[in-house]
XYZ file of C-alpha atoms in Angstrom:
682
model
C 18.805 59.903 37.009
C 17.041 57.365 34.981
C 18.751 55.669 32.093
C 17.133 55.402 28.822
C 18.053 51.750 28.333
C 16.356 50.838 31.693
C 12.949 52.347 30.545
C 10.344 49.591 29.462
C 8.360 50.107 26.152
C 5.294 49.740 27.875
C 6.050 53.430 29.272
C 5.608 54.456 25.817
C 1.991 55.946 25.045
C 0.073 53.524 22.749
C 1.996 50.239 23.776
C -0.137 47.862 25.998
C 0.561 44.476 27.142
C -0.180 42.570 23.800
C 1.876 45.061 21.724
C 4.966 44.891 23.920
C 4.585 40.961 23.819
C 4.986 41.113 20.022
C 7.729 43.701 20.240
C 9.606 41.600 22.619
C 9.539 38.905 19.754
C 11.568 41.154 17.801
C 13.990 41.681 20.590
C 12.704 45.137 21.653
C 12.352 45.507 25.255
C 13.167 48.895 26.063
C 13.230 52.273 24.586
C 16.917 51.992 23.730
C 15.884 48.955 21.786
C 13.208 50.539 20.165
C 15.113 53.888 18.922
C 18.168 51.372 18.066
C 16.043 49.254 15.862
C 17.219 50.646 12.467
C 15.819 50.221 9.192
C 17.449 47.535 7.009
C 16.715 49.701 3.588
C 15.072 52.560 2.345
C 12.728 52.857 -0.585
C 13.561 55.706 -2.722
C 10.582 57.522 -4.158
C 12.431 60.310 -6.053
C 11.315 60.765 -9.537
C 14.221 59.879 -11.788
C 15.016 60.552 -15.847
C 15.174 56.808 -17.220
C 18.178 57.807 -19.244
C 20.135 58.039 -16.092
C 19.045 54.707 -14.655
C 21.165 51.485 -14.898
C 19.450 48.208 -15.984
C 18.254 46.160 -13.325
C 18.215 49.447 -10.927
C 14.783 50.263 -8.770
C 13.091 53.290 -10.210
C 10.043 55.403 -9.518
C 8.715 57.209 -12.665
C 5.402 59.471 -13.180
C 3.544 59.099 -16.405
C 0.076 58.939 -18.533
C -1.404 55.844 -19.325
C -1.028 55.293 -23.314
C -2.975 51.977 -23.916
C -5.910 50.217 -22.597
C -4.568 47.895 -19.688
C -4.789 44.143 -20.809
C -5.311 41.741 -18.144
C -4.273 38.236 -18.711
C -4.501 34.982 -16.224
C -2.321 31.936 -16.180
C -1.834 28.759 -13.954
C -3.362 28.912 -10.910
C -4.528 32.493 -9.452
C -1.663 33.895 -11.299
C -2.018 37.095 -13.571
C -0.191 39.546 -15.576
C -1.756 43.271 -16.151
C 0.219 45.074 -19.188
C 0.050 48.794 -20.314
C 1.739 51.470 -22.007
C 2.891 54.557 -20.111
C 4.652 57.904 -21.539
C 6.735 59.193 -19.016
C 8.765 62.430 -20.534
C 10.310 61.345 -23.845
C 9.914 57.660 -23.081
C 7.056 55.265 -24.280
C 7.455 52.233 -21.862
C 5.769 49.062 -21.158
C 4.516 48.322 -17.513
C 3.910 44.936 -15.997
C 2.078 44.384 -12.757
C 2.219 40.564 -11.760
C -0.771 38.842 -9.585
C -2.346 42.620 -8.972
C -5.725 42.165 -11.269
C -7.800 44.584 -9.013
C -5.374 47.543 -10.333
C -7.197 47.222 -13.798
C -10.464 48.713 -12.309
C -8.640 51.469 -10.878
C -6.866 52.749 -13.967
C -7.980 53.974 -17.252
C -6.343 55.806 -20.651
C -5.186 59.245 -19.826
C -4.706 58.770 -16.223
C -1.551 59.927 -14.499
C -0.006 57.257 -12.229
C 3.269 57.006 -10.136
C 5.074 53.351 -10.197
C 7.975 51.985 -8.448
C 9.637 49.046 -9.940
C 12.537 47.203 -11.656
C 13.855 48.752 -15.028
C 14.642 46.508 -17.747
C 16.610 48.821 -19.901
C 17.032 46.286 -22.824
C 13.375 45.572 -23.237
C 12.385 49.354 -22.285
C 9.792 47.959 -19.226
C 9.378 48.044 -15.638
C 8.259 45.375 -13.375
C 6.023 47.212 -10.729
C 6.138 46.657 -7.255
C 4.221 49.930 -6.236
C 1.349 52.030 -7.830
C 0.093 55.290 -6.710
C -2.940 56.957 -8.454
C -1.949 60.402 -9.289
C 0.970 62.319 -9.531
C 3.929 61.590 -7.321
C 3.330 62.907 -3.928
C 6.589 61.551 -2.433
C 9.261 63.345 -4.345
C 12.607 63.611 -2.547
C 11.330 61.146 0.119
C 13.296 58.043 1.459
C 10.965 55.810 3.190
C 12.851 53.285 5.833
C 11.631 49.607 5.567
C 11.931 47.704 8.820
C 11.850 43.844 9.567
C 8.576 43.288 11.476
C 6.594 40.133 12.973
C 3.094 39.360 13.727
C 0.540 42.259 13.521
C 3.315 44.927 14.092
C 3.392 46.928 10.777
C 5.947 49.277 9.545
C 3.735 52.008 9.876
C 3.179 51.275 13.659
C 6.467 50.926 14.508
C 7.412 54.221 12.908
C 4.475 55.459 14.958
C 6.092 54.109 18.216
C 9.537 55.247 17.641
C 8.303 58.798 16.913
C 6.659 58.950 20.189
C 9.547 57.643 21.994
C 11.810 60.264 20.213
C 9.275 62.901 21.362
C 9.154 61.567 24.937
C 12.555 60.370 25.811
C 15.032 62.042 23.243
C 16.629 64.183 26.162
C 17.931 60.658 27.659
C 20.105 59.758 24.732
C 23.429 59.880 25.544
C 26.519 60.392 23.320
C 29.188 57.616 23.665
C 31.955 59.013 21.263
C 34.598 61.553 22.654
C 34.340 65.025 21.171
C 37.583 65.120 19.625
C 36.378 62.203 17.415
C 33.121 63.692 16.505
C 34.864 66.964 15.645
C 37.587 65.288 13.899
C 35.490 63.573 11.407
C 32.466 66.250 11.392
C 30.246 63.328 12.594
C 26.474 63.938 13.766
C 25.930 63.766 17.356
C 24.211 60.345 18.615
C 20.697 61.785 18.884
C 20.426 63.558 15.426
C 21.865 60.618 13.627
C 19.455 58.277 15.185
C 16.613 60.423 14.075
C 17.685 60.981 10.494
C 18.213 57.120 10.397
C 14.579 56.639 11.079
C 12.965 59.991 9.581
C 15.626 61.370 7.034
C 14.720 64.946 5.851
C 17.071 64.698 2.696
C 19.318 62.294 1.058
C 22.378 63.929 2.617
C 21.015 63.831 6.175
C 20.456 60.137 6.006
C 23.894 59.545 4.430
C 25.506 61.578 7.275
C 23.376 59.651 10.012
C 24.599 56.268 8.246
C 27.889 57.415 8.053
C 27.931 58.326 12.074
C 26.735 54.818 12.750
C 28.971 52.840 10.355
C 31.843 54.534 12.503
C 30.142 54.021 15.574
C 29.669 50.109 15.004
C 33.183 49.525 13.844
C 35.021 51.677 16.674
C 32.848 49.866 19.483
C 33.708 46.216 17.724
C 37.322 47.203 17.229
C 37.390 48.846 20.953
C 36.523 45.477 22.225
C 39.001 43.607 20.170
C 41.928 46.043 20.905
C 40.968 45.818 24.801
C 40.781 42.005 24.895
C 44.214 41.838 22.902
C 45.787 44.502 25.470
C 44.370 42.413 28.636
C 45.295 39.136 27.205
C 48.925 40.344 26.322
C 49.275 41.867 29.501
C 48.014 39.189 31.653
C 49.952 36.539 29.736
C 53.646 36.606 30.705
C 55.364 35.342 27.778
C 59.065 34.532 27.067
C 61.769 37.266 26.420
C 63.839 35.538 23.733
C 67.158 37.493 23.630
C 68.178 35.757 20.141
C 71.897 36.255 18.777
C 71.342 38.797 16.040
C 74.883 38.337 14.307
C 74.218 34.219 13.963
C 70.539 34.973 12.789
C 72.264 37.480 10.265
C 74.858 34.863 8.956
C 71.964 32.433 8.600
C 69.765 34.954 6.172
C 73.051 35.643 4.456
C 73.607 31.755 3.970
C 70.103 31.260 2.388
C 70.128 30.335 -1.359
C 68.164 33.308 -2.188
C 67.624 36.790 -1.095
C 64.782 37.739 1.011
C 61.957 39.928 -0.567
C 61.476 43.297 1.326
C 57.996 41.983 2.167
C 59.882 38.972 4.158
C 62.228 41.421 5.789
C 59.222 43.397 7.202
C 57.366 40.266 8.441
C 60.672 39.046 9.997
C 61.189 42.392 11.840
C 57.694 42.538 12.996
C 57.806 38.730 14.395
C 61.353 39.758 16.014
C 59.693 42.562 17.870
C 57.132 40.279 19.394
C 59.678 37.395 20.299
C 62.130 40.211 22.198
C 59.005 41.527 24.169
C 58.149 39.979 27.609
C 54.569 39.291 26.235
C 53.506 36.345 24.308
C 53.317 36.718 20.733
C 49.909 35.834 19.085
C 50.651 36.425 15.194
C 49.017 35.344 12.088
C 51.283 35.334 9.191
C 49.473 35.532 5.767
C 51.276 34.898 2.588
C 50.328 33.820 -0.819
C 51.228 30.528 -2.473
C 55.203 30.446 -3.030
C 55.678 34.002 -1.412
C 58.121 32.216 0.991
C 56.500 31.711 4.241
C 58.769 28.656 5.070
C 61.929 30.744 4.940
C 60.455 33.268 7.274
C 59.512 30.191 9.457
C 63.291 28.976 9.530
C 64.528 32.257 10.388
C 62.065 32.716 13.445
C 62.932 29.018 14.558
C 66.808 29.779 14.124
C 66.522 32.807 16.165
C 64.525 30.966 18.885
C 67.164 28.189 19.164
C 70.153 30.877 19.226
C 68.176 32.117 22.195
C 68.269 28.658 24.134
C 64.802 27.745 23.230
C 63.391 24.821 21.170
C 60.622 25.317 18.367
C 57.952 23.240 17.003
C 55.981 23.254 13.612
C 52.766 21.653 13.186
C 51.287 21.095 9.916
C 47.894 19.183 8.798
C 49.341 16.378 6.875
C 52.137 13.822 6.798
C 53.392 14.608 3.474
C 53.259 18.342 4.329
C 55.245 17.501 7.461
C 57.882 15.610 5.631
C 58.124 18.327 2.783
C 58.678 21.000 5.531
C 61.396 18.461 7.442
C 63.311 17.925 4.056
C 63.437 22.111 3.625
C 64.222 22.661 7.314
C 67.157 19.944 7.398
C 68.243 21.337 4.230
C 68.654 25.166 5.393
C 69.291 24.256 9.299
C 71.400 21.449 10.003
C 74.714 23.153 8.107
C 73.975 25.558 10.802
C 74.495 22.668 13.670
C 70.502 22.432 14.599
C 69.028 19.197 15.352
C 65.981 18.629 13.440
C 63.432 15.791 13.835
C 60.142 14.629 12.278
C 57.288 13.256 14.263
C 54.340 11.589 12.524
C 52.060 8.605 13.209
C 54.391 6.659 11.059
C 57.215 6.975 13.532
C 56.590 4.124 16.010
C 58.536 1.795 18.281
C 62.054 2.265 19.530
C 62.614 5.297 16.796
C 59.863 7.048 18.326
C 60.816 6.275 21.969
C 64.269 7.513 21.274
C 63.279 10.634 19.567
C 60.926 11.712 22.515
C 63.754 10.954 24.897
C 66.122 13.207 22.999
C 63.248 16.090 22.570
C 62.685 15.794 26.592
C 66.602 15.996 27.322
C 67.003 19.162 24.633
C 68.822 17.335 22.255
C 66.327 18.250 19.341
C 66.337 21.742 18.564
C 63.162 21.681 16.325
C 60.237 19.252 16.025
C 58.212 19.119 12.897
C 55.233 17.036 12.680
C 51.521 16.583 12.469
C 48.908 16.513 15.159
C 51.081 13.711 16.897
C 53.093 16.536 18.228
C 50.040 17.261 20.880
C 50.052 13.874 22.368
C 50.640 13.498 26.015
C 53.921 11.649 25.472
C 55.323 14.700 23.773
C 57.562 16.713 26.223
C 59.744 19.590 25.262
C 62.561 20.453 27.523
C 62.382 24.419 26.797
C 59.612 25.248 24.213
C 60.069 28.891 22.758
C 58.047 29.075 19.654
C 55.299 27.374 18.253
C 54.307 27.683 14.494
C 51.093 26.284 12.918
C 51.066 26.164 9.185
C 47.490 26.198 7.327
C 46.142 26.986 10.990
C 42.582 26.873 10.015
C 42.834 23.093 9.340
C 43.330 22.578 13.062
C 40.676 23.121 15.834
C 40.993 25.826 18.533
C 41.799 22.809 21.122
C 44.356 21.468 19.146
C 46.208 24.740 18.651
C 45.719 25.279 22.602
C 47.292 21.736 23.623
C 50.328 22.517 21.641
C 50.815 25.879 22.969
C 50.640 24.492 26.391
C 53.629 21.935 25.739
C 55.641 24.842 27.031
C 55.845 27.949 29.498
C 53.914 30.433 27.389
C 55.631 29.861 24.297
C 55.451 32.614 21.263
C 52.737 31.510 18.959
C 52.690 32.028 15.046
C 49.553 30.850 12.913
C 50.480 30.795 9.194
C 47.988 30.401 6.151
C 48.289 30.504 2.561
C 44.754 31.541 2.362
C 44.938 35.209 1.417
C 42.352 36.739 3.817
C 40.820 39.982 2.858
C 42.327 42.725 4.985
C 38.747 43.530 6.249
C 38.078 40.186 7.317
C 41.407 39.718 8.979
C 40.436 42.759 11.001
C 37.503 41.469 11.900
C 37.768 37.643 12.306
C 41.458 38.073 13.602
C 40.980 41.320 15.349
C 42.574 40.000 18.414
C 45.903 39.063 16.826
C 48.373 40.845 15.094
C 48.387 40.540 11.522
C 51.557 40.127 9.350
C 51.358 39.835 5.313
C 53.886 38.776 2.854
C 52.415 40.515 -0.011
C 55.380 40.314 -2.604
C 56.517 37.212 -4.622
C 60.318 36.199 -4.948
C 61.884 37.627 -8.211
C 62.140 35.507 -11.057
C 58.898 33.335 -10.459
C 57.109 32.386 -13.473
C 53.193 33.601 -13.673
C 50.740 30.541 -14.065
C 48.943 30.992 -17.328
C 45.225 30.531 -16.729
C 42.568 29.845 -19.378
C 39.028 29.606 -19.299
C 37.359 27.026 -21.882
C 34.147 25.466 -22.493
C 33.467 21.666 -23.182
C 33.681 21.797 -26.811
C 37.499 22.347 -26.185
C 38.291 19.402 -23.870
C 40.062 17.368 -26.606
C 42.392 20.172 -27.735
C 43.109 20.567 -23.611
C 43.889 16.693 -23.285
C 46.068 16.868 -26.288
C 48.043 19.911 -24.701
C 48.285 17.913 -21.157
C 49.562 14.941 -23.208
C 52.304 17.278 -24.674
C 53.496 18.100 -21.191
C 53.349 14.701 -19.758
C 55.630 13.734 -22.760
C 58.069 16.360 -21.756
C 58.521 14.736 -18.357
C 55.897 16.916 -16.536
C 52.861 15.896 -14.474
C 49.376 17.018 -14.231
C 46.434 17.408 -11.837
C 42.847 17.051 -12.856
C 40.342 18.409 -10.067
C 36.519 17.798 -9.822
C 34.002 18.987 -7.233
C 32.423 15.743 -6.475
C 33.503 12.040 -5.575
C 30.656 10.142 -7.094
C 27.713 10.756 -9.537
C 25.185 12.961 -8.227
C 21.559 12.974 -9.545
C 21.105 16.495 -8.231
C 23.989 18.185 -9.893
C 24.934 17.972 -13.421
C 28.876 17.967 -12.506
C 31.892 15.801 -13.141
C 32.854 13.365 -10.592
C 36.356 12.433 -9.885
C 35.881 8.557 -10.185
C 34.215 8.871 -13.604
C 36.886 11.461 -14.614
C 39.621 8.771 -13.420
C 38.200 6.001 -15.342
C 37.771 8.259 -18.600
C 41.212 9.424 -18.335
C 42.806 5.797 -17.435
C 40.847 4.458 -20.645
C 42.404 7.898 -22.650
C 46.069 7.466 -21.685
C 45.986 3.760 -21.582
C 49.441 2.359 -21.028
C 51.208 5.413 -22.002
C 50.651 7.342 -18.542
C 49.581 6.117 -15.055
C 46.593 7.915 -13.402
C 45.969 8.093 -9.863
C 42.890 8.947 -7.873
C 42.461 10.742 -4.416
C 39.445 12.088 -2.400
C 38.283 12.568 0.940
C 36.566 9.034 1.433
C 40.040 7.299 1.053
C 41.527 5.845 4.347
C 44.405 8.201 5.312
C 47.028 5.326 4.708
C 45.359 5.469 1.225
C 45.771 9.044 0.740
C 49.365 9.252 1.826
C 50.027 6.250 -0.671
C 48.374 7.957 -3.692
C 50.148 11.383 -2.853
C 53.409 9.414 -2.508
C 53.041 7.837 -5.913
C 52.517 11.207 -7.552
C 55.196 12.945 -5.377
C 57.834 10.252 -6.702
C 56.568 10.602 -10.214
C 55.168 7.006 -10.314
C 51.731 8.423 -11.370
C 51.839 11.246 -14.065
C 48.353 12.563 -13.700
C 46.643 12.834 -10.375
C 42.635 13.048 -10.429
C 41.375 14.599 -7.120
C 38.810 16.434 -5.426
C 39.886 19.522 -3.393
C 41.707 17.467 -0.788
C 44.841 18.751 -2.916
C 44.233 22.259 -1.846
C 46.620 22.879 0.764
C 50.188 21.779 1.158
C 51.093 19.633 -1.630
C 54.366 20.617 -3.079
C 55.201 18.585 -6.528
C 57.358 21.198 -8.594
C 57.277 18.934 -11.453
C 53.406 19.326 -11.751
C 53.147 22.028 -14.436
C 49.643 21.319 -15.388
C 45.973 21.487 -13.728
C 42.596 20.895 -15.385
C 39.607 22.083 -13.254
C 36.390 20.630 -14.244
C 33.150 22.663 -13.143
C 35.460 25.486 -12.075
C 32.189 27.676 -11.637
C 31.294 25.668 -8.393
C 34.212 26.867 -6.711
C 34.738 30.219 -5.096
C 37.662 32.478 -6.285
C 40.002 31.818 -3.023
C 39.478 28.112 -3.561
C 40.275 28.303 -7.215
C 43.322 30.249 -6.303
C 44.559 27.654 -3.871
C 44.061 24.897 -6.101
C 46.078 26.823 -8.923
C 48.753 27.437 -6.546
C 49.446 23.455 -6.525
C 51.385 23.868 -10.062
C 53.965 26.772 -10.963
C 56.320 25.573 -7.866
C 59.099 24.864 -10.183
C 61.115 26.766 -12.735
C 59.023 25.411 -15.727
C 56.236 27.383 -17.106
C 52.814 26.347 -15.809
C 49.318 26.237 -16.857
C 45.686 26.258 -15.368
C 42.766 25.306 -17.325
C 39.315 26.119 -16.162
C 36.568 24.116 -17.758
C 33.229 26.032 -16.825
C 29.923 26.963 -18.249
C 28.634 29.576 -15.838
C 24.926 30.273 -15.862
C 25.083 33.648 -14.279
C 27.080 36.843 -14.584
C 28.588 36.212 -10.926
C 30.082 32.729 -12.244
C 31.028 34.511 -15.535
C 33.166 37.356 -13.686
C 35.020 34.646 -11.427
C 36.218 33.059 -14.676
C 37.281 36.315 -16.050
C 39.030 37.407 -12.928
C 40.854 34.058 -12.543
C 42.461 34.629 -16.112
C 43.524 38.233 -15.339
C 45.383 37.941 -11.884
C 47.445 35.399 -10.034
C 47.365 37.658 -7.123
C 45.613 35.879 -4.059
C 44.941 39.265 -2.352
C 43.183 40.900 -5.139
C 41.367 37.599 -5.827
C 40.155 37.302 -2.094
C 38.837 40.908 -2.244
C 36.970 40.276 -5.445
C 35.690 36.952 -3.610
C 34.539 38.870 -0.780
C 32.776 41.503 -3.149
C 30.977 38.829 -5.195
C 30.297 36.360 -2.392
C 29.592 38.495 0.855
C 31.447 37.930 3.997
C 29.373 35.116 5.312
C 30.293 32.786 2.791
C 33.940 33.588 2.306
C 35.307 30.748 4.199
C 33.080 28.379 2.341
C 30.270 27.984 5.253
C 29.046 30.646 7.677
C 31.439 31.751 10.282
C 29.913 32.458 13.899
C 33.232 34.519 14.397
C 31.943 37.186 11.946
C 30.307 40.129 13.630
C 26.886 41.347 12.683
C 26.437 45.348 12.160
C 23.024 46.939 12.024
C 24.318 49.673 9.544
C 27.915 49.174 8.597
C 29.026 46.709 5.902
C 32.331 45.541 6.037
C 32.884 45.034 2.426
C 31.765 48.645 1.217
C 32.784 50.593 4.470
C 36.416 48.764 4.590
C 38.390 52.334 4.764
C 35.957 53.254 7.956
C 36.704 49.912 9.389
C 40.496 50.640 9.054
C 40.164 54.008 10.618
C 38.090 52.766 13.377
C 40.600 50.098 14.212
C 43.411 52.538 14.311
C 41.718 54.821 16.513
C 40.663 52.097 18.928
C 44.122 50.896 18.998
C 45.459 54.399 20.249
C 42.527 54.492 22.516
C 43.527 51.446 24.468
C 46.977 52.365 24.443
C 46.073 55.774 25.967
C 46.448 55.884 29.867
C 43.686 58.717 29.867
C 41.205 56.338 28.140
C 41.127 53.933 31.357
C 40.663 57.082 33.627
C 39.035 60.263 32.078
C 35.246 61.149 32.255
C 35.370 61.760 28.658
C 35.521 58.052 27.817
C 33.430 56.800 30.694
C 30.602 55.619 28.192
C 33.135 53.345 26.042
C 34.505 52.022 29.219
C 30.877 51.132 30.365
C 30.305 49.688 26.780
C 33.345 47.348 27.368
C 32.154 46.582 30.808
C 28.674 45.558 29.481
C 30.603 43.310 26.711
C 32.434 41.339 29.474
C 35.636 42.451 28.054
C 36.276 44.048 31.515
C 35.230 41.598 33.862
C 37.094 42.056 37.240
C 38.498 45.367 36.016
C 37.988 48.146 38.203
C 35.879 51.027 36.703
C 35.174 54.481 38.081
């Protein structure tokens, strides 16, 4: 039997060569492409009581013209037509921009229906659509499509209607019956029809609900199948660690593990013991205790007879990790070494010899770890800290230093659960969502520039008490395009302000790596009391003596970035402060500042950031790794995403999924997606 996805659009009545060519410009080649070319929004033409409409909402109202329409021209070819409309109990103002022809079509006492944006404060509607006479579209949702060339929404809807009439009997269901019944979903054919031609609001909602679930399930199915195939085809190391020694080590730690740390360690240990290679992402807020988890896992790997590697993005961070791990692990009889570009000559040669002979248990370092000359005798566990700072290729090279070692990626950038499920869908994700007891919350305040003098006095008080301070700026040098403080200017201002009393350092991305290291060393060693910096200090700088941070033009940063910056203070036992100097111009900026002062929880902030900025901008730049969905929205439909992920996980683990006729269409989807390349299908 012919399949609908193989039928050309030229087989639809009314579509000739020219129209087909224009539809192909919209990526519509087959009947399936046409039927699945979904609206991106709906015009709501139902009449509503203005008392129930929120400020800024789009609304349709019907009323009688109460005043003579007044037309005014301004600028070049610009016009404004104003009238007063009596609608129900309200007398409101209506404004039409650049539609002067309407004046000739209407007069006082006429009934008209208008659709536009409601300004509650000014009791005014900016009209985008007008219909002479009473509303003829009550209760109607009209789909809006993205169109090109001479293809209009009206003609597109006509072709879609004909396609349904002629070919809807060929639309196949792709979801198994038990899931359709479980979630009371519309069948695929009816859902597609209702998305294009909704009979009621409820029909449209149910159709959308069906496709949100379908899109998420198909995407997650792809992710989970990839994970299963990757897992089963990548033979890992079954590490039989010494549980008693590991327990003794945990008992020897100078603090008790939080419940979240214990849970995460157990998740990692389950992977380490399995014959498959671990591929896990560990998320933990700044100060949540990821280093302790890393130490426990590295120690366990050594007790199983393997070596461990920890790769970090900067020398300073490598030195800090080495210091911590030497303190924790050397008393347990382990040999720890640090390898960075600063380790040279005989010292380097000796270190590499010891490593290849298995005399070094754990090697900590920067990307120096992935150079050809670095050879491990028996590498079992690779941990990459702040993994997003390394390229995929760098991470791969380190992984290949051993025979399929287990891999753990760590990040202190809290990623919202919805993005973790989508972007890192093929990885297992562990989350430390609990802070160690007794840790003091960083007090965060939002101020405007007229309070700067008071803030500097407060900063000086902290410095006088022996503490240190960060001052963060969004730019390196002055910009004529942006009215924001730059690091060089602020450095000069503060150097002048503190004079001989306190030394100020300057750090930014254009400094040579050696200069950066020197500046950071001077701050770490308490030579410089104040560090003026751009966001290069965002990750991995640990100066427990720093208790004060001032962020200039804080509205220029996203919530997650502000939180990362704030995490540079509050790392010692003293009370710490973060001051946000910001004069946001819009509501989103104000909301951001308000949220920052209300919570220190990175995961709460990351979810809010996702809501305010949208998924595409969450990482600071458009991520090609983010999937595009036609109907689903990963922010607003996150519950459906989680349900779909659980269902997809169960499906790929069920032997019946790979053989039963009920799942044939889902298996075919995986084959078409290239996931099952080389796999034998029925």
